[in-house]
C-alpha positions in Angstrom: -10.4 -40.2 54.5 -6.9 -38.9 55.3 -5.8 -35.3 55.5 -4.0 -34.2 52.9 -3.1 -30.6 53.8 -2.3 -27.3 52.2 -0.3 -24.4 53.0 -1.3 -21.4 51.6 1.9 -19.1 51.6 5.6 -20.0 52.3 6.8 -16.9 53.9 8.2 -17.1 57.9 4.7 -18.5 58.9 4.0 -21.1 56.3 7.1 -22.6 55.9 8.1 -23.7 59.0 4.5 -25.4 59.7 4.6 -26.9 56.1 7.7 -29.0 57.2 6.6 -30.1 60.2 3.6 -31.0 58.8 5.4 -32.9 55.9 7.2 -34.9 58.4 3.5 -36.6 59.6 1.5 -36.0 56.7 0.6 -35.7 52.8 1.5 -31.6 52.8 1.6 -29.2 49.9 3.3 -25.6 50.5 2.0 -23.0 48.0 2.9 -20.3 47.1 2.4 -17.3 43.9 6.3 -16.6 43.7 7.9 -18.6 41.3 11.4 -18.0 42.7 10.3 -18.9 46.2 8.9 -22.7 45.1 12.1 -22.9 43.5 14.7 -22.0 46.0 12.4 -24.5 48.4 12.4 -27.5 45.8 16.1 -26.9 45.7 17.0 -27.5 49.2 17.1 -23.4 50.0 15.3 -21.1 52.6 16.2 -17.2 51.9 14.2 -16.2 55.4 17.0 -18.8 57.3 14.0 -19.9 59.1 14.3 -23.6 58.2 17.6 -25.5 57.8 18.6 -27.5 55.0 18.4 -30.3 56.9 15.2 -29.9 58.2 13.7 -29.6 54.4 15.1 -33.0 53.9 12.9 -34.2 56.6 9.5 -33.4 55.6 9.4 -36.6 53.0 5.8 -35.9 52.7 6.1 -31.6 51.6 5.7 -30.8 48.1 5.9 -26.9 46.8 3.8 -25.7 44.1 2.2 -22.8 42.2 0.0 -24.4 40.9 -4.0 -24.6 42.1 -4.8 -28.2 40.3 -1.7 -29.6 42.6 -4.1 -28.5 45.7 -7.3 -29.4 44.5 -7.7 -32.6 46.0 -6.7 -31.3 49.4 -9.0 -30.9 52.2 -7.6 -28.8 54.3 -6.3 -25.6 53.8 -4.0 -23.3 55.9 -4.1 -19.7 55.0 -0.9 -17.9 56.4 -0.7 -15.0 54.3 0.9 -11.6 55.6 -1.8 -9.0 57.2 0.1 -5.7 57.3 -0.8 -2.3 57.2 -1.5 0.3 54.4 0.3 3.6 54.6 -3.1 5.7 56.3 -2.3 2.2 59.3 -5.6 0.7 58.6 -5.7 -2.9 58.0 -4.1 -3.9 54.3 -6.3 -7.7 54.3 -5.9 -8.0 50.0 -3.4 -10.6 50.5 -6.1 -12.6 53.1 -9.0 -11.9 50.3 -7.1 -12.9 47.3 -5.8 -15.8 49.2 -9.6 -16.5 50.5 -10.7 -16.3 46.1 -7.9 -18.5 45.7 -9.5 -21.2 48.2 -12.5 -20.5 47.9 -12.2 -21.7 44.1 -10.7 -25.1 45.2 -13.2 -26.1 48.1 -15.3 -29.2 48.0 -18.1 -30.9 50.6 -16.3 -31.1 54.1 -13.6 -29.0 53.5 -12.0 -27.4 56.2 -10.2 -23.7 56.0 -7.5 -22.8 58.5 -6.8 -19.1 58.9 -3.7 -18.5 60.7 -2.8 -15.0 59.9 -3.2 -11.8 62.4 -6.6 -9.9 62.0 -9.1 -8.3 64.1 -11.9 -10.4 65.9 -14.5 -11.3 63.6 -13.0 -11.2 60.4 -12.7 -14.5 60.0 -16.3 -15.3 59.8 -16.8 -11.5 58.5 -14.6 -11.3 55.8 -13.2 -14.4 54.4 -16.5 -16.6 54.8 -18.6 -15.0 52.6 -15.7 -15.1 49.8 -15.3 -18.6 50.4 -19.3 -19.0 50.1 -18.8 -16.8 47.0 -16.4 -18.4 45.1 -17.0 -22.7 46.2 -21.4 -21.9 46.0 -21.2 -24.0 49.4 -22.7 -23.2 52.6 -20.5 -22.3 55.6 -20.8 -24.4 58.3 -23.2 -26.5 56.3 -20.9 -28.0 53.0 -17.2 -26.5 54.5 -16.1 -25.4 57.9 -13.7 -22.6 59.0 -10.5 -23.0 61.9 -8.7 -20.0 63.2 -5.2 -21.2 64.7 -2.7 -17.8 65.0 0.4 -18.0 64.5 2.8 -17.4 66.9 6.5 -17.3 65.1 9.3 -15.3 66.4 11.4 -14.5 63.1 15.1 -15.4 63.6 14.5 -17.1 67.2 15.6 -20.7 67.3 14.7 -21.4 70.9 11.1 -20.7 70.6 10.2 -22.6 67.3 6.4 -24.0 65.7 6.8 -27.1 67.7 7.1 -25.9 71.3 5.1 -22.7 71.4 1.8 -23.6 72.8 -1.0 -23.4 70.1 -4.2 -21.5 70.6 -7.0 -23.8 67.9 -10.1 -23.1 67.0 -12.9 -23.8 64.8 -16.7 -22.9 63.2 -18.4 -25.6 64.9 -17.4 -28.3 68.4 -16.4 -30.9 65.7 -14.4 -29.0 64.0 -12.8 -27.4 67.0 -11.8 -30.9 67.8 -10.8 -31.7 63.9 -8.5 -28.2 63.8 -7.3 -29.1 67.6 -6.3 -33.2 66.9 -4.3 -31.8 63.7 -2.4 -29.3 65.8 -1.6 -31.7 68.0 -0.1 -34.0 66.0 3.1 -31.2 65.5 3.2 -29.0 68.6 5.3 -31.0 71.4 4.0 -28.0 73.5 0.3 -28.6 73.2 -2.9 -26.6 72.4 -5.5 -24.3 74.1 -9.0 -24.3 72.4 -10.6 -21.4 72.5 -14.3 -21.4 72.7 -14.9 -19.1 69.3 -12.8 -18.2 66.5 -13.6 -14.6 67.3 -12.0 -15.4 71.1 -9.1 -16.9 69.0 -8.4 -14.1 67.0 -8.8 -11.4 70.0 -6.0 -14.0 71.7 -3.4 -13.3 69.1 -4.1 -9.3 68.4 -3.6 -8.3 71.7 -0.9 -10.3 72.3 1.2 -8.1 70.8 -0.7 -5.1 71.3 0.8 -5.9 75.5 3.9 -5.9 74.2 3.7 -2.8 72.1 2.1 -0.3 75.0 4.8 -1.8 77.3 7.5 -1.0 75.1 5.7 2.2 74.9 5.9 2.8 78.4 9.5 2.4 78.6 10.2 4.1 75.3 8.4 7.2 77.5 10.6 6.9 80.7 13.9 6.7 78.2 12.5 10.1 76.8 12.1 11.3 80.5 15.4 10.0 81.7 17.1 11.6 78.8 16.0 15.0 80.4 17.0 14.4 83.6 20.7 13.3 82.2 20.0 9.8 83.9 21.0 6.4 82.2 18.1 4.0 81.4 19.5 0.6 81.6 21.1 1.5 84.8 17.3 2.7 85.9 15.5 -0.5 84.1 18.5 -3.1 86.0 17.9 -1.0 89.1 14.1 -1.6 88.9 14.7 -5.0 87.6 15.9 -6.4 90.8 12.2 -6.3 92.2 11.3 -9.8 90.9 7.6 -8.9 89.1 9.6 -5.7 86.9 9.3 -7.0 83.1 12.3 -6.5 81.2 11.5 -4.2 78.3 13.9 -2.1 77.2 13.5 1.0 74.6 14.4 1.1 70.7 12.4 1.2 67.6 9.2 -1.1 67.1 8.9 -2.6 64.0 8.1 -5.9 62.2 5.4 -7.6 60.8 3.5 -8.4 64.4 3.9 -6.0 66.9 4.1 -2.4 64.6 1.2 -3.8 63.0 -1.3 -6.1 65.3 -2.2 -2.9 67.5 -3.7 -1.0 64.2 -6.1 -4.1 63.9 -7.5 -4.1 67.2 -8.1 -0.1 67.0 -10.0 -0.6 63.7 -12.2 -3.1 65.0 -12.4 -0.9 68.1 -13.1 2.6 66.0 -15.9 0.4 63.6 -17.9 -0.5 66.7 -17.6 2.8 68.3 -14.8 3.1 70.9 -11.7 5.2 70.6 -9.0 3.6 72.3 -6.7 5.6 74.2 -3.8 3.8 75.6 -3.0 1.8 72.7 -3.1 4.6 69.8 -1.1 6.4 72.5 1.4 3.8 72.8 1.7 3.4 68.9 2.0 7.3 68.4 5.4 7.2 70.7 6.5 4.2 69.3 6.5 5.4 65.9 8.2 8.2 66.5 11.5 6.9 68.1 13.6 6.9 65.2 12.7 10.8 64.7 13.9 11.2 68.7 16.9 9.3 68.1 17.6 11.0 64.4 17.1 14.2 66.5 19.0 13.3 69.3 22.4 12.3 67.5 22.2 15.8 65.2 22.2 17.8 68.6 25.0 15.4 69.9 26.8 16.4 66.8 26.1 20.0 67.4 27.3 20.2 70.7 30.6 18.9 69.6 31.2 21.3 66.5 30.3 19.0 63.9 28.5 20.1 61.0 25.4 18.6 60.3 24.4 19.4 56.7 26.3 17.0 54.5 27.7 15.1 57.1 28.1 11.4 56.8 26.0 9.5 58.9 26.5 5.6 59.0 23.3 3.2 60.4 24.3 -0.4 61.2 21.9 -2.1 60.6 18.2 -2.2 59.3 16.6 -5.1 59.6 13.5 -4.8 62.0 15.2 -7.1 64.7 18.9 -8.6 65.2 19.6 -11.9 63.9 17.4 -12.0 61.0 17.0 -11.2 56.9 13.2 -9.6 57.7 12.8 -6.3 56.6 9.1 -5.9 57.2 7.8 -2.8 58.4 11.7 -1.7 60.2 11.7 1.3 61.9 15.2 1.8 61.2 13.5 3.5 58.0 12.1 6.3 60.1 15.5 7.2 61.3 17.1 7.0 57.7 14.4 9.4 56.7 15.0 11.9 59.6 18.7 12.3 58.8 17.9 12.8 55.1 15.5 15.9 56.4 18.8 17.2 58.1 20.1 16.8 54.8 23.0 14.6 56.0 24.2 11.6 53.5 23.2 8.3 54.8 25.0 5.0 54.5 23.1 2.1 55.9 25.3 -1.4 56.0 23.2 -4.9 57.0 25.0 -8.0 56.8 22.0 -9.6 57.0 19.8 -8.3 54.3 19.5 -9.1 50.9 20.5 -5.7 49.6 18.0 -5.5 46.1 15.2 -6.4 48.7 16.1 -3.1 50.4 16.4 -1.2 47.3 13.2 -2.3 45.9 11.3 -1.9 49.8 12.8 1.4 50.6 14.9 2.8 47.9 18.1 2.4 49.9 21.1 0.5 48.5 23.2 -0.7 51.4 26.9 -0.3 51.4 28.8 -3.7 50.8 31.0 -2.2 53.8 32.0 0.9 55.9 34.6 2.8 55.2 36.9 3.6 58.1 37.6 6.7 58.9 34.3 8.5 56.9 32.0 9.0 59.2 31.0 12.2 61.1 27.9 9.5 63.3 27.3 6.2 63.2 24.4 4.8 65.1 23.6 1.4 66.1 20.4 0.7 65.5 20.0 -3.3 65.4 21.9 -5.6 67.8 22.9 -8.2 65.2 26.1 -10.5 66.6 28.8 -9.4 63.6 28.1 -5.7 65.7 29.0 -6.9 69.0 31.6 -8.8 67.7 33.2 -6.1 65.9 33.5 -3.9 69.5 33.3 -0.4 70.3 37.3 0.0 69.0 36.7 -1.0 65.5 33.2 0.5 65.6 34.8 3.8 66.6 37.1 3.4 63.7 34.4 3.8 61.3 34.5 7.3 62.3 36.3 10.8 61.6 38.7 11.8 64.4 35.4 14.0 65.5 32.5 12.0 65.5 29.2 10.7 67.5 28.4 7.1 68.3 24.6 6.4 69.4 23.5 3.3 71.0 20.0 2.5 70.3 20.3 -1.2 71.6 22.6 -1.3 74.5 25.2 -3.2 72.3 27.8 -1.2 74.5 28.1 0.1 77.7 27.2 3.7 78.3 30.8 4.7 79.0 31.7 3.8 75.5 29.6 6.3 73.1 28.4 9.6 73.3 24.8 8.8 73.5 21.9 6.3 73.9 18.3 6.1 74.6 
């Protein structure tokens, strides 16, 4: 029988590995919003992960909401956001309601992809049994389970689905094969089969959970340098000409993967009775960077007579990386937040964004543009192009004749603003 595959959400995940598997095979992209399926069926892609162009490729990609559509499929790829709730414990509804919504469709030799971030072991933990639940089959018996995480870099078109090696894995050997042989048939960069779903998913957590207590670390040394009135990047290229320094820099940690995957791995880490040190340690300093930096600009400010309550404070920027729409977990929020408790007025401008999804997210309307002249600080706090296009002379511009510019991403050399981390 031939695969004819399903793609359970069509968000910066799903989307991109729906096309490239509807350039090989039968594919079906799902998805519960409406106006998503219809932008896709007309040729569209809001997240500007997938061009025009390459939509028009996948011949063999259909969207849909609707479950009949998928029913004949027999493989299923679940790529549903796992985020965080506001106490940071894992949020999975969207994985269980997406596991019902399988689990109601399965038939005999059905095989279930998960390719969202979790912590090891809820794969088989959590999802299974629903699955069991809902189809009355028997794992590993009448349907088997893959776990293939997904490795997408939002707005990065270097490092794409295709040529980012893909870690498969499945419920039994033959299905590790099965799940392995379908990867392979998309990813120019090949695989790495993991010898248990569980090892899978412990792959992909701490992935990013490296990332985030490095970024930590030099997030620490920026706060320590700041004392000691030394310049970071000029520290970090100093230390950077040894050839095994990794280049992290400091800034705000955000986004749906590294902000988030560490608060996974501590769960799971908490449930079977070990409190991990480094890496709540890492995740307490990270998320408080955009209070430092709030902080940081208002005593700035101070220092050069400017009053802070009612001032006008402008933050370009607040998407949780440059070059990209994704507003996901942004720490640019914390910052926004921190400059409202100084009771300054806050104007955020994104050319990026889609400004009712920031309204609706975080209650913020962003300006449609700056006005010159108005601002007592502006702060750059993402390093999208149009900023370092625009330069530090009409940045500056944005400004009152007295005012503080902050560099949070070393968009421009420390000689040029008044402060940076």
């Amino acid at each position: 029988m031939k695969n004819k595959l399903a793609i359970i959400g069509l968000g910066y995940v799903g989307l991109p590995l729906a096309v490239e598997f509807g350039k090989n095979i039968n594919t079906t992209g799902f998805d519960i919003n409406q106006a998503r399926i219809q932008e896709l069926r007309d040729g569209k892609d809001s997240t500007l992960e997938v061009e025009a162009e390459e939509l028009k490729q996948a011949t063999n990609l259909g969207y849909t909401t609707s479950l009949d559509e998928i029913r004949d499929c027999n493989i299923y790829i679940v790529t549903v956001p796992t985020p965080i709730d506001d106490q940071k414990n894992p949020d999975l509804i969207p994985l269980v309601k997406a596991s019902e919504t399988v689990g109601k469709l399965l038939s005999v030799d059905d095989i279930v992809i998960y390719e969202s971030t979790v912590y090891p072991g809820a794969t088989e933990e959590v999802c299974v049994p629903i699955l069991e639940r809902q189809s009355g089959l028997k794992f590993n018996q009448d349907f088997y389970c893959g776990y293939s995480p997904e490795r997408i870099n939002p707005g990065d078109k270097e490092h794409r689905v295709t040529n980012i090696k893909k870690v498969t894995s499945g419920s039994t050997p033959e299905v590790t094969e099965k799940v392995d042989a379908l990867y392979k048939m998309i990813i120019t960069a090949g695989t790495h089969k993991a010898s248990s779903i569980k090892v899978a998913e412990a792959a992909k957590v701490i992935e990013n959970t490296q990332r985030d207590v490095n970024i930590a670390l030099i997030n620490e040394l920026a706060l320590i340098f700041n004392k000691l009135d030394i310049d970071t990047e000029e520290v970090l290229k100093a230390a950077g000409s040894k050839w095994n320094f990794l280049p992290f820099r400091p800034g705000l940690v955000g986004g749906h993967c590294i902000g988030v995957d560490p608060y996974y791995l501590t769960h799971k880490a908490i449930e079977v009775g070990y409190r991990p040190e480094m890496i709540l340690a890492g995740r307490r300093l990270n998320d408080d960077m955009g209070s430092y930096v709030a902080k940081q600009v208002v005593d700035l400010m101070t220092k050069k007579g400017i009053h802070v309550v009612d001032a006008n404070v402008l933050v370009l920027g607040l998407t949780f990386k440059e070059n990209c729409p994704d507003l996901r977990n942004t720490r640019v929020i914390d910052l926004i937040k921190e400059f409202g408790n100084f009771n300054c007025n806050v104007d955020v401008y994104d050319p990026w964004i889609d400004k009712e999804e920031a309204k609706n997210e975080y209650k913020i309307m962003p300006v449609d543009a700056p006005a010159e002249g108005k601002y007592d600080a502006v702060v750059l706090a993402v390093a999208h192009n149009e900023f370092r296009e625009m330069g530090v002379n009409k940045i500056r511009r944005l400004g009152k004749a007295q005012h503080i510019l902050y560099d949070i991403k070393y968009i421009l050399d420390a000689n040029e603003v008044d402060g940076r981390l």
